[in-house]
Coordinates of C-alpha atoms in Angstrom, one line a residue:
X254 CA -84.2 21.9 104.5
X255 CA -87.2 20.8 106.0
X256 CA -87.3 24.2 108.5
X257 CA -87.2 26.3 105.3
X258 CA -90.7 24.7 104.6
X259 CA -91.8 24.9 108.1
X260 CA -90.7 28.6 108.2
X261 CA -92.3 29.1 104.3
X262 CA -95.7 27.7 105.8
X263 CA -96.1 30.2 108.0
X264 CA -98.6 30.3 111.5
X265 CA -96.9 29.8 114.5
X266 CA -93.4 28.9 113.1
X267 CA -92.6 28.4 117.3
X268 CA -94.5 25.4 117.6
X269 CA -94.6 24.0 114.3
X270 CA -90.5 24.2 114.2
X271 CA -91.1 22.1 117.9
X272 CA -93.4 19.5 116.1
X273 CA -90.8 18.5 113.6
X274 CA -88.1 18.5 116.2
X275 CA -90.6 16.3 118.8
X276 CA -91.3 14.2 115.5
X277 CA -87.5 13.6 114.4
X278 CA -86.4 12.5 118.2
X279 CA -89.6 10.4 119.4
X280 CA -88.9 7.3 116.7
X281 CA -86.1 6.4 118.1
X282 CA -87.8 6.1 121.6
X283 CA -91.0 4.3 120.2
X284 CA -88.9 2.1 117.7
X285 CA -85.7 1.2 118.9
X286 CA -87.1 -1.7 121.1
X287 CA -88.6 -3.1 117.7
X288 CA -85.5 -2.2 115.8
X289 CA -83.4 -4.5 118.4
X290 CA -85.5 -7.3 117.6
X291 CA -85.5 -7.2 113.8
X292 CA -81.6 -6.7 114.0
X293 CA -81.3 -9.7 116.2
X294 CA -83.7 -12.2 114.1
X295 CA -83.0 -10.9 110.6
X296 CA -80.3 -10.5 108.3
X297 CA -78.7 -7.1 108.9
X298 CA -77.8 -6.2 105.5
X299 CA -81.4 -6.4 105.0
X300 CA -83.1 -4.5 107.1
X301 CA -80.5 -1.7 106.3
X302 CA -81.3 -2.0 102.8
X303 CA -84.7 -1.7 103.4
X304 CA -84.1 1.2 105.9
X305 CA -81.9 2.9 103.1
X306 CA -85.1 2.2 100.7
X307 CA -87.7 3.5 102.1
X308 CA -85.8 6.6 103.7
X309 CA -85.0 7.4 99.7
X310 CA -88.6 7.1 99.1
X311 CA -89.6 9.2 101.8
X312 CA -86.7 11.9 100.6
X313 CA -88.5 11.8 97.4
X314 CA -91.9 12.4 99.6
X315 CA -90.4 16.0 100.5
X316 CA -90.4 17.1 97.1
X317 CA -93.8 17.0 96.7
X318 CA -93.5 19.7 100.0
X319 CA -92.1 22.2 97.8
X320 CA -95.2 22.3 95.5
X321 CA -97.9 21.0 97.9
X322 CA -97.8 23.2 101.5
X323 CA -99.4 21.0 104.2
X324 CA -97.8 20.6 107.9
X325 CA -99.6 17.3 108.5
X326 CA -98.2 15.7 104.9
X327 CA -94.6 17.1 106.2
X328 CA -94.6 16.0 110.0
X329 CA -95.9 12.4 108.5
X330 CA -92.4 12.3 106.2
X331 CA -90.7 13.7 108.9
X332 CA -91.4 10.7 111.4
X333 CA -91.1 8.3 108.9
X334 CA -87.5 9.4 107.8
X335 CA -86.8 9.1 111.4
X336 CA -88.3 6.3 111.2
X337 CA -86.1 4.0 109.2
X338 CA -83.1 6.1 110.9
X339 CA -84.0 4.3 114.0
X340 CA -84.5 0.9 111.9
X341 CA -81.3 0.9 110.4
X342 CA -78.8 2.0 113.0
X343 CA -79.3 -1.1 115.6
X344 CA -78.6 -3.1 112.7
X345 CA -75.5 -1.3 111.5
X346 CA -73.9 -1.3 115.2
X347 CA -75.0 -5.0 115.4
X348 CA -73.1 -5.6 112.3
X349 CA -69.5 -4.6 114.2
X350 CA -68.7 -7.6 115.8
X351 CA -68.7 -9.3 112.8
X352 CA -66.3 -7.5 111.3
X353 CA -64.3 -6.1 113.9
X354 CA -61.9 -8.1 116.3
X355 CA -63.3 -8.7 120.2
X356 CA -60.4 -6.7 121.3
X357 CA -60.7 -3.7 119.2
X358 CA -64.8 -3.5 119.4
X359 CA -64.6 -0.6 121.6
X360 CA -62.3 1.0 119.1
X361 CA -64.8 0.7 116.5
X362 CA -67.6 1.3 118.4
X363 CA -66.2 4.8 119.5
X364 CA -64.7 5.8 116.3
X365 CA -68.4 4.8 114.4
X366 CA -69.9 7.5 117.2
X367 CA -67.1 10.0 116.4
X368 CA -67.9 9.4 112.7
X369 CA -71.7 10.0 113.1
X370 CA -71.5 12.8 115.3
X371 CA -68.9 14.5 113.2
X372 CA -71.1 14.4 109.8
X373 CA -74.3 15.3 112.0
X374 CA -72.6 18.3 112.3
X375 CA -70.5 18.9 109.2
X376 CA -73.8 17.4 107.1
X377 CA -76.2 20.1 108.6
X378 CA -73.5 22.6 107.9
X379 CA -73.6 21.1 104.4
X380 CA -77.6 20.6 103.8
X381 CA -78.0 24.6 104.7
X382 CA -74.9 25.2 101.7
X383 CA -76.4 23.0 99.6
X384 CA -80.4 24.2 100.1
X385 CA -79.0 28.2 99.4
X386 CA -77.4 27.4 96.9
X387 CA -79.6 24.7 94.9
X388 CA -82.8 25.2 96.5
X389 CA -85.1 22.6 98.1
X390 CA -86.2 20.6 95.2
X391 CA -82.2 19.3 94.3
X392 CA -81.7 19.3 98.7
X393 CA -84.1 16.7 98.7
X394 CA -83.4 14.7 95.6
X395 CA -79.7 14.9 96.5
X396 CA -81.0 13.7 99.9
X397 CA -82.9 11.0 98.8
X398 CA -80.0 9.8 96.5
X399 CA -77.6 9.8 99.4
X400 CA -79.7 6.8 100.8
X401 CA -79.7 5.0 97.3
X402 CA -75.7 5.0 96.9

């Protein structure tokens, strides 16, 4: 959903399309030495709730894109989603061993990569059903509520 408003903005749809993508991947490498640390010294369940939080907030944030058309206001939510995204997934793989048996860790860390790759796909397949049919506006709120539940 968010190319629809990067194509709906207009100008040079080529590099503005390569801003978001730059701006979804580079968290990850900036935050994911910090994300370590805060899974290692805090409670886990925590920082995930937190992450879920404030990536529903920011969800909410890309409403305000359908009525409001600024590429700096949507490449800000755009790092930020990908911002908690990095926050929260150390802590959910940290949170494996705990539940999981030592012997079938490596099952559950490969079927938890199966899982996320699998709804990557099926879930961008989905979002572009979803946007056609209910427009932005009820993409991102349905978005948003995804992190909520």
């Amino acid at each position: 959903a968010s190319m629809k408003l990067v194509e709906g903005h207009g100008g040079n749809v080529g590099v503005n399309t390569a801003t978001v993508f730059f701006l979804r991947s580079i968290p990850a490498v900036l935050l994911f030495p910090l994300s370590g640390y805060l899974a290692d010294r805090f409670d886990k369940r925590l920082v995930m709730i937190g992450s879920n939080i404030a990536s529903a907030v920011v969800a909410c944030g890309f409403v305000l894109m359908t009525y409001k058309d600024s590429l700096p206001l949507l490449w800000v939510l755009v790092f930020f989603k990908n911002a908690f995204a990095a926050t929260y997934d150390p802590s959910k793989r940290a949170c494996i061993p705990l539940i999981v048996d030592q012997d079938n860790i490596h099952v559950a860390m490969t079927l938890d990569g199966i899982a996320w790759s699998s709804m990557l796909a099926l879930g961008a397949a989905l979002g572009g059903f979803i946007t056609s049919r209910l427009g932005l506006v009820k993409c991102f709120l349905l978005d948003s509520l995804g992190f909520v539940l």
